[in-house]
């Protein structure tokens, strides 16, 4: 199954038929969609308002759940899959969407004001060996940061990334 979106609509293709996108398999969100990524059998939909989880056994039985956490996704390039969930940049910090819901994992590491100085709308994230790399530009505190979510440790890196590559293959 392939998922895609336009404006505030999530679309699913017919299983094993990437060319067939029935209107019956579409789900509408309250706000504009910014990015999507999956973990397990759950699709995380980041919007300009509330995030959504979409899950189901196949395209015809998907159900969308609007989450109560008002943590908008402010950068499409920040949304990436990590072990056990998906992370993305919000106005308040880096969020982890997992089976437990949405949690701001940088809470206590950055105040909202300091986070805003990073210019999170420019944030690009990458993930490797349990560490999320956050690269920002244009803010008064722009740069590269490395966050170990499990250990709760954040470091500032003295390097500038010129590109990232992420492989998200979940083949059988």
Short mmCIF file of C-alpha atoms in Angstrom, two decimals:
data_model
loop_
_atom_site.label_atom_id
_atom_site.label_comp_id
_atom_site.label_asym_id
_atom_site.label_seq_id
_atom_site.Cartn_x
_atom_site.Cartn_y
_atom_site.Cartn_z
CA UNK A 1 0.00 0.00 0.00
CA UNK A 2 1.21 3.50 -0.81
CA UNK A 3 -0.01 6.63 0.97
CA UNK A 4 0.10 10.15 -0.41
CA UNK A 5 -1.53 13.49 0.25
CA UNK A 6 -2.67 16.77 -1.24
CA UNK A 7 -3.84 19.83 0.71
CA UNK A 8 -5.69 18.30 3.70
CA UNK A 9 -6.46 14.89 2.19
CA UNK A 10 -4.64 11.60 2.87
CA UNK A 11 -4.96 9.07 0.04
CA UNK A 12 -4.27 5.34 -0.14
CA UNK A 13 -3.81 3.25 -3.23
CA UNK A 14 -5.46 -0.07 -3.93
CA UNK A 15 -3.25 -2.80 -2.37
CA UNK A 16 -0.60 -3.96 -4.89
CA UNK A 17 -1.92 -1.46 -7.49
CA UNK A 18 0.04 1.78 -7.21
CA UNK A 19 -1.92 3.28 -10.12
CA UNK A 20 -5.37 2.96 -8.45
CA UNK A 21 -6.34 5.58 -5.84
CA UNK A 22 -10.09 5.21 -5.08
CA UNK A 23 -11.83 8.25 -3.58
CA UNK A 24 -13.30 5.90 -0.95
CA UNK A 25 -9.76 5.46 0.43
CA UNK A 26 -9.31 9.18 1.18
CA UNK A 27 -9.38 10.79 4.64
CA UNK A 28 -9.67 14.51 5.32
CA UNK A 29 -7.82 16.35 8.07
CA UNK A 30 -8.87 19.61 9.71
CA UNK A 31 -5.65 21.41 8.72
CA UNK A 32 -3.25 21.43 5.76
CA UNK A 33 -0.92 18.40 5.66
CA UNK A 34 2.81 19.14 5.89
CA UNK A 35 4.40 15.66 5.94
CA UNK A 36 3.74 11.97 6.58
CA UNK A 37 5.86 9.07 7.83
CA UNK A 38 5.06 5.64 9.24
CA UNK A 39 6.04 3.37 12.08
CA UNK A 40 4.71 -0.17 12.33
CA UNK A 41 1.24 -0.09 10.78
CA UNK A 42 0.59 3.53 11.76
CA UNK A 43 0.87 6.50 9.44
CA UNK A 44 1.72 9.76 11.23
CA UNK A 45 0.21 12.76 9.47
CA UNK A 46 1.77 16.07 10.45
CA UNK A 47 -0.44 19.07 9.76
CA UNK A 48 -0.36 22.81 10.40
CA UNK A 49 -2.60 22.08 13.40
CA UNK A 50 -3.19 18.76 15.14
CA UNK A 51 -1.32 15.56 14.18
CA UNK A 52 -3.23 12.44 13.08
CA UNK A 53 -2.60 8.71 13.27
CA UNK A 54 -4.03 6.65 10.41
CA UNK A 55 -4.04 2.88 10.73
CA UNK A 56 -5.82 -0.20 9.47
CA UNK A 57 -5.37 -3.63 7.96
CA UNK A 58 -5.72 -2.45 4.34
CA UNK A 59 -6.58 0.64 2.30
CA UNK A 60 -10.33 0.08 2.54
CA UNK A 61 -10.34 -0.17 6.34
CA UNK A 62 -8.05 2.72 7.32
CA UNK A 63 -9.25 4.96 10.11
CA UNK A 64 -7.90 8.40 11.01
CA UNK A 65 -7.56 9.59 14.60
CA UNK A 66 -6.98 13.26 15.37
CA UNK A 67 -4.66 13.53 18.36
CA UNK A 68 -5.36 16.02 21.15
CA UNK A 69 -1.77 17.28 21.19
CA UNK A 70 -1.66 20.55 19.26
CA UNK A 71 1.89 20.04 18.00
CA UNK A 72 1.90 21.19 14.40
CA UNK A 73 4.58 20.00 12.00
CA UNK A 74 6.54 23.10 10.91
CA UNK A 75 9.06 21.43 8.55
CA UNK A 76 8.34 18.61 6.10
CA UNK A 77 12.07 17.77 5.99
CA UNK A 78 12.15 17.25 9.75
CA UNK A 79 9.70 14.32 9.78
CA UNK A 80 11.57 11.02 9.86
CA UNK A 81 11.09 7.49 11.13
CA UNK A 82 13.06 6.49 14.23
CA UNK A 83 13.06 3.32 16.32
CA UNK A 84 9.52 2.98 17.70
CA UNK A 85 8.04 6.08 16.11
CA UNK A 86 8.39 9.23 14.05
CA UNK A 87 9.98 12.56 14.98
CA UNK A 88 9.24 16.02 13.59
CA UNK A 89 9.82 19.68 14.41
CA UNK A 90 6.96 21.59 16.04
CA UNK A 91 6.81 25.19 17.31
CA UNK A 92 7.57 23.90 20.84
CA UNK A 93 10.37 21.41 20.15
CA UNK A 94 11.16 18.10 18.52
CA UNK A 95 8.17 15.76 18.87
CA UNK A 96 8.14 11.97 19.03
CA UNK A 97 4.98 10.34 17.70
CA UNK A 98 4.74 6.76 18.97
CA UNK A 99 2.17 4.26 20.19
CA UNK A 100 2.03 6.36 23.38
CA UNK A 101 0.92 9.48 21.47
CA UNK A 102 2.89 12.71 20.95
CA UNK A 103 5.68 13.83 23.28
CA UNK A 104 8.01 16.84 22.99
CA UNK A 105 11.36 15.08 23.50
CA UNK A 106 13.40 18.30 23.66
CA UNK A 107 11.31 19.65 26.54
CA UNK A 108 13.72 20.72 29.25
CA UNK A 109 16.56 21.00 26.71
CA UNK A 110 15.26 24.11 24.96
CA UNK A 111 12.82 26.77 26.10
CA UNK A 112 10.22 27.62 23.48
CA UNK A 113 12.06 30.90 22.85
CA UNK A 114 15.42 29.15 22.37
CA UNK A 115 13.79 26.57 20.09
CA UNK A 116 12.32 29.36 17.97
CA UNK A 117 15.82 30.88 17.62
CA UNK A 118 16.77 27.69 15.74
CA UNK A 119 14.20 28.58 13.06
CA UNK A 120 12.54 25.13 13.21
CA UNK A 121 10.71 25.70 9.91
CA UNK A 122 14.10 25.19 8.21
CA UNK A 123 14.95 22.04 10.19
CA UNK A 124 16.15 18.92 8.39
CA UNK A 125 16.45 15.75 10.45
CA UNK A 126 18.30 12.48 9.89
CA UNK A 127 18.54 9.36 12.05
CA UNK A 128 21.41 6.93 12.55
CA UNK A 129 22.24 4.43 15.31
CA UNK A 130 19.73 5.82 17.79
CA UNK A 131 20.68 9.46 17.27
CA UNK A 132 18.54 12.17 15.64
CA UNK A 133 20.59 14.81 13.84
CA UNK A 134 18.84 18.19 13.59
CA UNK A 135 20.22 20.72 11.13
CA UNK A 136 18.87 24.27 11.01
CA UNK A 137 19.66 27.40 9.06
CA UNK A 138 18.70 31.03 9.19
CA UNK A 139 18.07 31.28 12.91
CA UNK A 140 20.17 33.07 15.48
CA UNK A 141 21.16 29.67 16.93
CA UNK A 142 21.30 27.69 13.68
CA UNK A 143 23.65 24.74 13.38
CA UNK A 144 23.72 20.99 13.85
CA UNK A 145 22.57 19.14 16.96
CA UNK A 146 22.60 15.45 17.86
CA UNK A 147 19.95 14.02 20.18
CA UNK A 148 19.96 10.55 21.73
CA UNK A 149 16.24 10.20 22.50
CA UNK A 150 16.60 7.17 24.80
CA UNK A 151 19.42 8.65 26.89
CA UNK A 152 17.94 12.15 26.71
CA UNK A 153 21.30 13.65 25.77
CA UNK A 154 21.74 16.58 23.39
CA UNK A 155 25.04 17.84 21.96
CA UNK A 156 25.92 20.65 19.58
CA UNK A 157 28.09 19.58 16.66
CA UNK A 158 30.70 21.79 15.09
CA UNK A 159 29.96 20.72 11.54
CA UNK A 160 27.72 21.83 8.75
CA UNK A 161 25.85 19.22 6.75
CA UNK A 162 25.59 19.80 3.03
CA UNK A 163 23.15 16.97 2.45
CA UNK A 164 21.37 14.01 4.01
CA UNK A 165 20.11 10.67 2.73
CA UNK A 166 17.54 8.49 4.44
CA UNK A 167 16.55 4.97 3.41
CA UNK A 168 13.11 3.95 4.69
CA UNK A 169 12.64 0.50 3.21
CA UNK A 170 10.30 -1.92 4.99
CA UNK A 171 10.21 -4.65 2.38
CA UNK A 172 9.08 -8.19 2.96
#
